[in-house]
CSV table of C-alpha atoms and ligand atoms in Angstrom, one decimal:
chain,number,residue,atom,x,y,z
A,1,MET,CA,150.2,174.2,166.2
A,2,GLU,CA,148.4,170.7,165.4
A,3,LYS,CA,148.0,167.6,167.3
A,4,ILE,CA,147.4,164.1,166.2
A,5,ILE,CA,144.1,162.2,166.8
A,6,VAL,CA,144.2,158.3,166.8
A,7,GLU,CA,141.3,155.8,167.3
A,8,GLY,CA,143.1,152.9,168.3
A,9,GLY,CA,142.3,149.1,168.0
A,10,ARG,CA,142.3,148.7,164.1
A,11,VAL,CA,143.8,145.9,162.6
A,12,LEU,CA,146.4,147.1,160.2
A,13,GLN,CA,147.2,145.9,156.6
A,14,GLY,CA,148.6,146.8,153.4
A,15,THR,CA,152.1,148.1,152.3
A,16,VAL,CA,154.2,150.8,153.7
A,17,ARG,CA,157.2,152.3,152.0
A,18,VAL,CA,160.5,153.4,153.7
A,19,ASN,CA,161.9,156.6,152.8
A,20,GLY,CA,165.8,157.4,152.9
A,21,ALA,CA,167.7,157.4,156.2
A,22,LYS,CA,167.3,160.5,158.1
A,23,ASN,CA,170.7,159.8,160.0
A,24,SER,CA,172.2,159.4,156.7
A,25,ALA,CA,170.8,162.4,155.2
A,26,VAL,CA,171.6,164.7,158.0
A,27,ALA,CA,175.3,163.6,157.7
A,28,LEU,CA,175.4,163.4,153.7
A,29,LEU,CA,174.1,167.2,153.5
A,30,PRO,CA,177.0,168.7,155.3
A,31,ALA,CA,179.5,166.3,153.7
A,32,SER,CA,178.6,167.7,150.4
A,33,ILE,CA,180.4,171.0,150.9
A,34,LEU,CA,183.7,168.8,150.9
A,35,ALA,CA,183.6,168.8,147.2
A,36,ASP,CA,184.5,171.3,144.5
A,37,SER,CA,181.4,170.7,142.1
A,38,THR,CA,177.7,169.5,142.4
A,39,VAL,CA,177.0,166.7,144.6
A,40,THR,CA,173.5,164.8,143.9
A,41,ILE,CA,171.8,162.9,146.5
A,42,ASP,CA,168.8,160.9,145.9
A,43,GLY,CA,166.3,159.2,148.1
A,44,LEU,CA,166.5,162.2,150.7
A,45,PRO,CA,163.4,161.9,153.2
A,46,ASN,CA,161.2,164.9,153.1
A,47,ILE,CA,161.4,165.7,156.9
A,48,SER,CA,162.2,169.1,158.9
A,49,ASP,CA,165.7,168.0,159.7
A,50,VAL,CA,166.6,167.7,156.0
A,51,GLU,CA,165.0,171.2,155.3
A,52,THR,CA,166.7,173.0,158.1
A,53,LEU,CA,170.2,171.4,157.1
A,54,ASN,CA,169.3,172.7,153.5
A,55,MET,CA,168.8,176.2,154.8
A,56,ILE,CA,171.9,176.3,156.6
A,57,LEU,CA,173.7,175.1,153.3
A,58,GLU,CA,172.1,178.1,151.5
A,59,ASP,CA,173.2,180.3,154.4
A,60,ILE,CA,176.8,179.4,153.7
A,61,GLY,CA,176.4,179.8,149.9
A,62,ALA,CA,175.5,176.6,148.5
A,63,LYS,CA,173.2,176.8,145.4
A,64,ILE,CA,170.4,173.9,145.8
A,65,THR,CA,168.5,172.9,142.9
A,66,LYS,CA,165.8,170.1,143.3
A,67,ASP,CA,164.5,167.6,140.8
A,68,SER,CA,161.7,166.6,143.7
A,69,ASN,CA,161.8,166.9,147.3
A,70,GLN,CA,164.0,163.4,147.3
A,71,LYS,CA,166.6,164.4,144.8
A,72,LEU,CA,168.7,167.6,145.6
A,73,HIS,CA,171.8,168.9,143.5
A,74,ILE,CA,174.0,170.9,145.9
A,75,ASP,CA,176.5,173.1,144.1
A,76,PRO,CA,179.1,174.0,146.9
A,77,SER,CA,181.5,175.9,144.8
A,78,ALA,CA,180.6,179.0,146.3
A,79,ILE,CA,180.4,178.3,149.9
A,80,VAL,CA,182.3,180.3,152.3
A,81,SER,CA,183.2,179.8,155.9
A,82,ILE,CA,181.0,182.2,158.0
A,83,PRO,CA,180.1,181.5,161.7
A,84,LEU,CA,176.8,179.4,162.2
A,85,PRO,CA,175.6,180.7,165.3
A,86,ASN,CA,172.6,179.0,167.3
A,87,GLY,CA,169.3,179.4,166.0
A,88,LYS,CA,168.6,177.0,162.9
A,89,VAL,CA,172.2,174.9,164.2
A,90,LYS,CA,170.2,174.5,167.3
A,91,LYS,CA,167.1,172.8,166.0
A,92,LEU,CA,168.8,169.5,165.3
A,93,ARG,CA,171.5,167.6,166.6
A,94,ALA,CA,173.1,166.7,163.2
A,95,SER,CA,174.4,170.5,162.8
A,96,TYR,CA,177.5,169.4,164.4
A,97,TYR,CA,178.4,167.7,161.1
A,98,PHE,CA,179.4,171.1,159.6
A,99,MET,CA,182.0,171.2,162.2
A,100,GLY,CA,184.0,168.5,160.4
A,101,ALA,CA,183.0,169.6,156.9
A,102,MET,CA,183.8,173.1,157.6
A,103,LEU,CA,187.2,172.1,159.2
A,104,GLY,CA,188.3,169.7,156.6
A,105,LYS,CA,187.5,172.3,153.9
A,106,PHE,CA,188.3,175.8,155.2
A,107,LYS,CA,190.6,174.8,158.1
A,108,ARG,CA,188.5,176.6,160.3
A,109,ALA,CA,184.6,176.8,161.6
A,110,ALA,CA,182.4,178.8,164.3
A,111,ILE,CA,179.5,176.7,165.1
A,112,GLY,CA,176.9,176.8,167.6
A,113,LEU,CA,176.5,173.7,170.1
A,114,PRO,CA,173.9,171.5,168.5
A,115,GLY,CA,170.4,170.8,169.6
A,116,GLY,CA,168.2,167.8,168.8
A,117,CYS,CA,166.3,165.4,171.0
A,118,TYR,CA,166.9,165.5,174.9
A,119,LEU,CA,168.2,162.1,176.0
A,120,GLY,CA,170.0,162.9,178.6
A,121,PRO,CA,173.7,164.3,178.6
A,122,ARG,CA,174.9,164.2,174.9
A,123,PRO,CA,178.5,165.4,175.2
A,124,ILE,CA,180.8,165.8,171.8
A,125,ASP,CA,184.2,165.5,173.6
A,126,GLN,CA,185.2,162.9,171.2
A,127,HIS,CA,184.5,164.8,168.1
A,128,ILE,CA,186.7,167.4,169.9
A,129,LYS,CA,189.3,165.1,170.8
A,130,GLY,CA,189.6,163.8,167.1
A,131,PHE,CA,189.9,167.4,165.7
A,132,GLU,CA,192.3,168.1,168.2
A,133,ALA,CA,194.5,165.2,167.2
A,134,LEU,CA,193.9,166.5,163.7
A,135,GLY,CA,195.7,169.6,164.6
A,136,ALA,CA,192.8,172.0,165.3
A,137,LYS,CA,192.7,174.4,168.3
A,138,VAL,CA,189.4,174.0,169.6
A,139,LYS,CA,187.5,176.8,171.9
A,140,ASN,CA,184.2,176.2,173.5
A,141,GLU,CA,182.8,180.1,174.3
A,142,LYS,CA,179.3,181.4,175.3
A,143,GLY,CA,177.5,178.0,173.4
A,144,ALA,CA,179.7,177.9,170.4
A,145,ILE,CA,182.8,176.0,169.3
A,146,TYR,CA,185.6,177.8,167.5
A,147,LEU,CA,187.8,175.3,165.4
A,148,GLN,CA,191.2,176.8,163.8
A,149,ALA,CA,194.1,175.1,162.1
A,150,GLU,CA,197.1,176.0,160.2
A,151,GLU,CA,196.8,172.4,158.3
A,152,LEU,CA,195.3,169.2,159.2
A,153,THR,CA,197.6,166.3,159.6
A,154,GLY,CA,196.5,162.6,159.7
A,155,ALA,CA,196.6,161.2,163.3
A,156,ARG,CA,195.6,157.8,165.3
A,157,ILE,CA,192.7,158.4,167.2
A,158,TYR,CA,191.1,156.0,169.4
A,159,LEU,CA,187.7,156.9,170.4
A,160,ASP,CA,186.9,156.4,174.1
A,161,VAL,CA,183.1,155.9,173.6
A,162,VAL,CA,182.0,154.3,170.2
A,163,SER,CA,180.2,157.1,168.7
A,164,VAL,CA,178.4,157.5,165.2
A,165,GLY,CA,178.7,161.2,165.3
A,166,ALA,CA,182.4,161.4,166.4
A,167,THR,CA,183.3,158.5,163.6
A,168,ILE,CA,181.5,160.5,161.1
A,169,ASN,CA,182.8,164.1,162.0
A,170,ILE,CA,186.4,162.8,162.2
A,171,MET,CA,186.1,161.5,158.9
A,172,LEU,CA,184.7,164.5,157.3
A,173,ALA,CA,187.8,166.5,158.8
A,174,ALA,CA,190.2,163.9,157.9
A,175,VAL,CA,189.5,163.2,153.9
A,176,LEU,CA,191.2,166.2,153.3
A,177,ALA,CA,194.0,166.4,155.6
A,178,ASN,CA,197.6,165.6,155.0
A,179,GLY,CA,198.4,162.0,155.5
A,180,LYS,CA,196.7,159.1,157.3
A,181,THR,CA,194.3,158.8,159.7
A,182,THR,CA,193.1,156.0,161.8
A,183,ILE,CA,189.9,156.0,163.7
A,184,GLU,CA,190.2,153.1,166.2
A,185,ASN,CA,187.2,151.8,168.1
A,186,ALA,CA,185.0,153.4,165.5
A,187,ALA,CA,181.0,153.2,165.1
A,188,LYS,CA,180.0,150.5,162.6
A,189,GLU,CA,176.1,151.9,161.8
A,190,PRO,CA,174.9,151.5,158.3
A,191,GLU,CA,174.6,155.1,158.1
A,192,ILE,CA,178.3,155.6,158.6
A,193,ILE,CA,178.9,153.3,155.6
A,194,ASP,CA,176.6,155.4,153.7
A,195,VAL,CA,178.5,158.5,154.7
A,196,ALA,CA,181.9,156.6,153.4
A,197,THR,CA,180.4,155.8,150.2
A,198,LEU,CA,179.5,159.2,149.1
A,199,LEU,CA,183.3,160.5,150.4
A,200,THR,CA,184.7,157.6,148.4
A,201,ASN,CA,182.3,158.6,145.1
A,202,MET,CA,183.8,162.1,145.7
A,203,GLY,CA,187.4,160.9,145.7
A,204,ALA,CA,188.2,160.2,149.3
A,205,LYS,CA,190.2,157.1,150.2
A,206,ILE,CA,188.7,155.2,153.1
A,207,LYS,CA,189.0,151.6,154.1
A,208,GLY,CA,187.6,149.5,157.1
A,209,VAL,CA,184.1,151.1,157.4
A,210,GLY,CA,181.7,148.8,159.0
A,211,THR,CA,184.7,147.6,160.9
A,212,ASP,CA,185.9,149.2,164.5
A,213,ILE,CA,189.1,150.4,162.5
A,214,ILE,CA,188.7,153.0,160.0
A,215,ARG,CA,191.7,153.9,157.7
A,216,ILE,CA,191.8,157.4,155.7
A,217,GLU,CA,194.4,158.6,153.2
A,218,GLY,CA,193.9,162.3,152.8
A,219,VAL,CA,193.7,163.8,149.5
A,220,GLU,CA,193.9,167.2,148.0
A,221,LYS,CA,190.5,167.5,146.7
A,222,LEU,CA,187.1,166.1,146.3
A,223,HIS,CA,184.7,166.3,143.1
A,224,GLY,CA,181.0,166.1,143.0
A,225,CYS,CA,179.1,162.9,142.5
A,226,ASN,CA,175.8,161.2,142.5
A,227,HIS,CA,174.7,159.3,145.6
A,228,THR,CA,171.4,157.3,146.4
A,229,ILE,CA,170.8,157.2,150.3
A,230,ILE,CA,170.2,153.8,152.1
A,231,PRO,CA,166.6,153.3,153.3
A,232,ASP,CA,165.8,154.3,156.9
A,233,ARG,CA,166.4,151.1,159.1
A,234,ILE,CA,164.7,153.2,162.1
A,235,GLU,CA,161.6,153.9,160.1
A,236,ALA,CA,161.7,150.5,158.8
A,237,GLY,CA,161.8,149.2,162.3
A,238,THR,CA,158.8,151.5,163.8
A,239,TYR,CA,156.7,150.3,161.0
A,240,THR,CA,157.6,146.5,161.8
A,241,ILE,CA,157.2,147.0,165.4
A,242,LEU,CA,153.7,148.8,164.7
A,243,ALA,CA,152.7,145.7,162.4
A,244,ALA,CA,154.1,143.3,165.3
A,245,ALA,CA,151.5,145.0,167.8
A,246,GLN,CA,148.6,145.6,165.1
A,247,GLY,CA,149.1,144.2,161.7
A,248,LYS,CA,147.9,141.6,159.6
A,249,GLU,CA,150.2,140.8,156.7
A,250,VAL,CA,151.6,144.2,156.6
A,251,VAL,CA,154.5,144.6,153.7
A,252,ILE,CA,157.5,147.0,154.8
A,253,ASP,CA,158.8,147.8,151.6
A,254,ASN,CA,162.3,149.0,150.5
A,255,VAL,CA,164.0,147.5,153.8
A,256,ILE,CA,167.5,146.1,154.2
A,257,PRO,CA,166.6,143.4,156.4
A,258,GLU,CA,170.4,142.7,157.5
A,259,HIS,CA,170.4,146.0,159.0
A,260,LEU,CA,167.3,144.9,161.2
A,261,GLU,CA,168.5,141.7,162.6
A,262,SER,CA,168.6,142.3,166.3
A,263,LEU,CA,164.8,143.6,166.1
A,264,LEU,CA,163.3,140.8,163.9
A,265,ALA,CA,165.3,138.4,166.2
A,266,LYS,CA,163.6,139.9,168.9
A,267,LEU,CA,160.2,140.0,167.6
A,268,ARG,CA,160.5,136.3,166.4
A,269,GLU,CA,161.3,135.4,169.9
A,270,MET,CA,158.1,137.2,171.0
A,271,GLY,CA,156.1,134.7,168.2
A,272,VAL,CA,155.6,137.7,165.6
A,273,SER,CA,155.4,136.0,162.1
A,274,ILE,CA,158.1,137.3,160.1
A,275,GLU,CA,158.8,136.6,156.5
A,276,GLN,CA,161.6,138.4,154.8
A,277,SER,CA,162.8,138.7,151.2
A,278,ASP,CA,165.7,141.0,149.7
A,279,GLU,CA,163.9,144.3,150.3
A,280,GLN,CA,160.6,143.6,152.0
A,281,LEU,CA,159.3,142.1,155.3
A,282,LEU,CA,155.9,140.6,155.7
A,283,VAL,CA,154.7,141.0,159.1
A,284,THR,CA,151.9,139.7,161.1
A,285,THR,CA,150.9,139.8,164.9
A,286,LYS,CA,149.7,137.0,166.9
A,287,PRO,CA,147.0,136.7,169.6
A,288,SER,CA,149.3,136.3,172.3
A,289,LEU,CA,152.9,137.6,172.3
A,290,ALA,CA,155.7,136.4,174.7
A,291,SER,CA,157.6,138.6,177.0
A,292,VAL,CA,161.2,139.5,176.1
A,293,ASP,CA,164.1,141.8,177.5
A,294,ILE,CA,166.0,144.2,175.6
A,295,LYS,CA,169.4,146.0,176.0
A,296,THR,CA,170.1,148.6,173.6
A,297,LEU,CA,173.7,148.5,172.1
A,298,VAL,CA,175.9,150.2,169.6
A,299,TYR,CA,175.1,148.6,165.7
A,300,PRO,CA,174.7,145.4,165.3
A,301,GLY,CA,173.1,145.4,168.8
A,302,PHE,CA,169.6,146.4,169.5
A,303,PRO,CA,169.2,150.1,168.5
A,304,THR,CA,168.4,152.7,171.1
A,305,ASP,CA,166.4,154.4,168.3
A,306,LEU,CA,163.9,151.6,168.5
A,307,GLN,CA,163.9,151.3,172.3
A,308,GLN,CA,161.0,153.6,172.7
A,309,PRO,CA,158.6,152.3,170.1
A,310,PHE,CA,159.5,148.7,171.2
A,311,THR,CA,158.6,149.5,174.5
A,312,SER,CA,154.8,150.4,173.5
A,313,LEU,CA,154.9,146.9,171.9
A,314,LEU,CA,156.1,145.3,174.9
A,315,THR,CA,152.8,146.2,177.1
A,316,LYS,CA,150.7,143.8,175.0
A,317,ALA,CA,153.4,140.8,175.8
A,318,GLU,CA,152.7,138.1,178.5
A,319,GLY,CA,154.5,138.4,181.5
A,320,THR,CA,157.5,140.9,182.3
A,321,SER,CA,159.7,142.4,179.8
A,322,ILE,CA,163.0,144.3,180.9
A,323,VAL,CA,164.0,147.4,178.6
A,324,THR,CA,167.5,148.8,179.3
A,325,ASP,CA,169.2,151.5,177.3
A,326,THR,CA,172.9,151.3,177.6
A,327,ILE,CA,173.4,154.4,175.1
A,328,TYR,CA,171.0,156.8,176.8
A,329,SER,CA,170.1,155.8,180.1
A,330,ALA,CA,167.7,158.8,180.2
A,331,ARG,CA,165.8,157.9,177.1
A,332,LEU,CA,162.7,157.3,179.2
A,333,LYS,CA,160.2,160.2,178.6
A,334,HIS,CA,157.7,158.0,176.7
A,335,ILE,CA,157.2,155.8,180.0
A,336,ASP,CA,155.0,158.3,182.0
A,337,GLU,CA,152.8,158.9,179.0
A,338,LEU,CA,152.4,155.2,178.4
A,339,ARG,CA,151.4,154.9,182.0
A,340,ARG,CA,148.8,157.5,181.4
A,341,MET,CA,147.6,155.0,178.7
A,342,ASN,CA,147.0,152.1,181.5
A,343,ALA,CA,150.6,150.7,180.8
A,344,LYS,CA,152.0,148.8,183.5
A,345,ILE,CA,155.6,150.0,183.5
A,346,LYS,CA,158.3,150.7,186.4
A,347,VAL,CA,161.3,152.2,186.3
A,348,GLU,CA,164.0,150.8,188.5
A,349,GLY,CA,167.8,151.1,188.3
A,350,GLY,CA,167.7,152.6,185.0
A,351,SER,CA,165.6,149.9,183.3
A,352,ALA,CA,161.9,150.0,182.5
A,353,ILE,CA,160.0,146.9,183.9
A,354,ILE,CA,156.9,146.1,181.9
A,355,THR,CA,154.2,143.9,183.2
A,356,GLY,CA,152.0,142.6,180.2
A,357,PRO,CA,149.6,142.2,178.9
A,358,SER,CA,147.7,145.4,179.5
A,359,THR,CA,145.0,146.9,177.5
A,360,LEU,CA,145.9,150.1,176.6
A,361,GLU,CA,143.4,152.9,176.9
A,362,GLY,CA,143.4,156.3,175.1
A,363,ALA,CA,144.5,159.4,176.8
A,364,ARG,CA,145.8,162.9,176.1
A,365,VAL,CA,149.6,162.3,175.9
A,366,LYS,CA,152.8,164.6,175.0
A,367,VAL,CA,155.6,163.9,172.8
A,368,SER,CA,159.1,164.8,174.2
A,369,ASP,CA,161.1,163.7,171.3
A,370,LEU,CA,161.2,161.8,168.0
A,371,ARG,CA,161.2,158.3,168.9
A,372,ALA,CA,158.8,158.8,172.1
A,373,GLY,CA,156.6,160.3,169.1
A,374,ALA,CA,156.7,156.9,167.5
A,375,ALA,CA,156.0,155.0,170.6
A,376,LEU,CA,153.0,157.1,171.2
A,377,VAL,CA,151.6,156.8,167.9
A,378,ILE,CA,152.2,152.9,168.2
A,379,ALA,CA,150.4,152.8,171.9
A,380,GLY,CA,147.7,155.1,170.3
A,381,LEU,CA,146.9,152.6,167.5
A,382,MET,CA,147.0,149.7,170.1
A,383,ALA,CA,144.6,151.4,172.5
A,384,ASN,CA,141.0,151.4,173.0
A,385,GLY,CA,139.3,154.6,172.1
A,386,ILE,CA,140.7,158.1,171.3
A,387,THR,CA,144.2,159.2,172.0
A,388,GLU,CA,145.2,163.0,171.6
A,389,ILE,CA,149.1,163.3,170.8
A,390,THR,CA,150.5,166.7,171.3
A,391,GLY,CA,154.3,168.0,170.5
A,392,ILE,CA,154.2,166.4,167.0
A,393,GLU,CA,156.9,168.8,165.6
A,394,HIS,CA,159.2,166.2,167.0
A,395,ILE,CA,157.7,163.5,165.0
A,396,GLU,CA,158.2,165.4,161.9
A,397,ARG,CA,161.6,165.8,162.4
A,398,GLY,CA,162.3,162.2,161.5
A,399,TYR,CA,159.3,160.6,159.9
A,400,GLU,CA,158.1,161.4,156.4
A,401,ASN,CA,154.3,161.5,156.0
A,402,MET,CA,153.9,159.2,158.9
A,403,ILE,CA,149.9,160.0,159.2
A,404,GLU,CA,149.3,159.3,155.4
A,405,LYS,CA,151.5,156.3,155.5
A,406,LEU,CA,149.3,155.2,158.6
A,407,VAL,CA,146.0,155.7,157.1
A,408,ASN,CA,147.1,153.6,154.1
A,409,LEU,CA,147.5,150.8,156.2
A,410,GLY,CA,143.8,151.5,157.5
A,411,ALA,CA,144.5,153.3,160.7
A,412,SER,CA,142.2,156.0,161.9
A,413,ILE,CA,144.3,159.0,162.4
A,414,ARG,CA,144.5,162.4,161.6
A,415,ARG,CA,146.0,166.0,162.4
A,416,GLU,CA,143.8,168.6,164.0
A,417,GLN,CA,144.2,172.1,164.6
A,418,MET,CA,144.7,172.9,168.5
A,419,SER,CA,142.3,175.1,169.9
A,420,GLU,CA,143.3,178.6,171.8
A,421,ALA,CA,142.6,177.1,175.2
A,422,GLU,CA,145.0,173.8,174.2
A,423,LEU,CA,147.6,176.1,173.2
A,424,GLU,CA,147.6,178.1,176.4
A,425,GLN,CA,147.4,174.9,178.6
A,426,LEU,CA,150.3,173.6,176.5
A,427,LYS,CA,152.4,176.9,177.2
A,428,SER,CA,151.4,176.8,181.0
A,429,ILE,CA,153.0,173.4,181.2
A,430,LYS,CA,156.2,174.4,179.4
B,1,EPU,N1,179.1,160.2,173.6
B,1,EPU,C1,180.1,160.8,174.3
B,1,EPU,N2,181.1,161.7,173.9
B,1,EPU,C2,180.9,161.9,172.3
B,1,EPU,C3,179.9,161.5,171.7
B,1,EPU,C4,178.9,160.3,172.1
B,1,EPU,O1,180.1,160.4,175.4
B,1,EPU,O2,181.5,162.8,171.9
B,1,EPU,C5,178.2,159.2,174.0
B,1,EPU,C6,176.7,159.4,173.8
B,1,EPU,O3,176.4,160.5,175.0
B,1,EPU,C7,175.9,158.5,174.0
B,1,EPU,C8,176.9,157.5,172.9
B,1,EPU,O4,178.1,157.8,173.1
B,1,EPU,O5,175.9,157.7,175.0
B,1,EPU,C9,176.5,157.3,171.5
B,1,EPU,O6,176.3,158.8,171.0
B,1,EPU,P1,176.7,158.8,169.7
B,1,EPU,O7,177.7,159.9,169.4
B,1,EPU,O8,176.8,157.4,168.9
B,1,EPU,O9,175.2,159.2,169.3
B,1,EPU,P2,174.9,160.6,168.0
B,1,EPU,O10,175.9,160.5,167.0
B,1,EPU,O11,174.8,162.2,168.8
B,1,EPU,C10,173.4,159.2,166.5
B,1,EPU,C11,172.1,159.5,166.1
B,1,EPU,C12,171.0,159.3,167.3
B,1,EPU,C13,171.2,157.7,167.7
B,1,EPU,C14,172.6,157.7,168.2
B,1,EPU,C15,173.0,156.2,168.7
B,1,EPU,C16,172.1,161.0,164.4
B,1,EPU,C17,171.9,162.3,164.0
B,1,EPU,N3,171.7,160.9,165.6
B,1,EPU,O12,173.7,160.4,167.4
B,1,EPU,O13,169.7,159.4,166.4
B,1,EPU,O14,170.5,157.8,168.8
B,1,EPU,O15,173.6,158.1,167.1
B,1,EPU,O16,173.1,155.3,167.6
B,1,EPU,O17,172.7,160.1,163.5
B,1,EPU,C18,167.5,159.3,166.3
B,1,EPU,O18,167.5,159.3,165.3
B,1,EPU,O19,166.4,159.5,167.1
B,1,EPU,C19,168.5,159.6,167.5
B,1,EPU,C20,168.8,160.3,168.4
């Protein structure tokens, strides 16, 4: 097991290139099984969530060949519908996309309940509601979901909660159903458009993605295709926030700036200098930043996945900032760790109230989930002295080569093996 050691306080400068979107990748890979011939996906991020999904694909009979870690050919022609128990499935949230994809392809699936970051309760009732509306019988037994349908028939499905996962999962099941499906109150995240683009290239008939009504006309079969994944707006946002804290002319490359409008507006409100072109952002901090309030919302609102990194930045702002996560009200595990680093943050009525500016001080901190990891790395880079970060496997689930990218920007950051004594201590905390 390794930890990250950061020596904070350095000014960061240079270019950081953003990889393909994690939250697209983790849906595109399960979606590929719906085809009857090879699907090529280019631009996959080299992260452990993608590795886990590749292993699951191989477990069910997909033949995977790689041109590089980014470019994968998935031949699904020999895939079989076998139960996918816990184990690998539990390692990540997005394994639940095999429910929609297997149901669409085989009209049955048996899959362990997904894992992923603990952000408070993460129900999948809207996914189930969608599968049932399409004609599936769904049983939840001993930690697994069993889905079975004689046939799938298009339906009108209204989502009670706007959900990225449910929107994608229902699309995956509906593209091979008989007749028309309408998903109302659908989510509009760019990753949903990316998945619909892949499915359309495979021969699916989908209209209205990116609006809150998606219309799907089922087809009999889907074929292989080539697809290039969109850039990761959350990775881009993470580096933009970092540059807003510690950067002097940091170029964020391979970005779709329109995907980050809510973040960029807030950073500009704080006084951060941001210039944007078609695929790049140029970001420079200012000696004094203004406080702002943020409330996370579904896209195109402020993304919950950037709330934790943004909180680290707000410790530097003059005055009081209020952060409210309306998507995951319990996504606050980074706060205690930031407090260890001298941040002045109170949690009241589900909101974090940050009083700044505080000078962060290096400390020993522990990552609880992926974006908390990004928040603590940013805090470590802002802080005086040394910060030791454990629990870094969470970060590796979603950020490709984060350490290397930061070193290229001039950060003093490295991985180090944990000692036996530290490992024992970590076990006793668990
Ligand atoms: N919800 C329900 N019932 C459902 C589904 C969702 O009540 O059936 C609720 C959730 O509890 C939550 C809200 O609806 O309060 C939104 O959840 P959503 O389904 O949109 O989230 P998700 O699909 O499980 C994806 C991303 C998350 C990201 C959220 C919100 C993937 C694999 N995960 O999760 O990403 O936070 O959308 O944008 O795409 C991350 O990357 O760090 C991450 C956690």
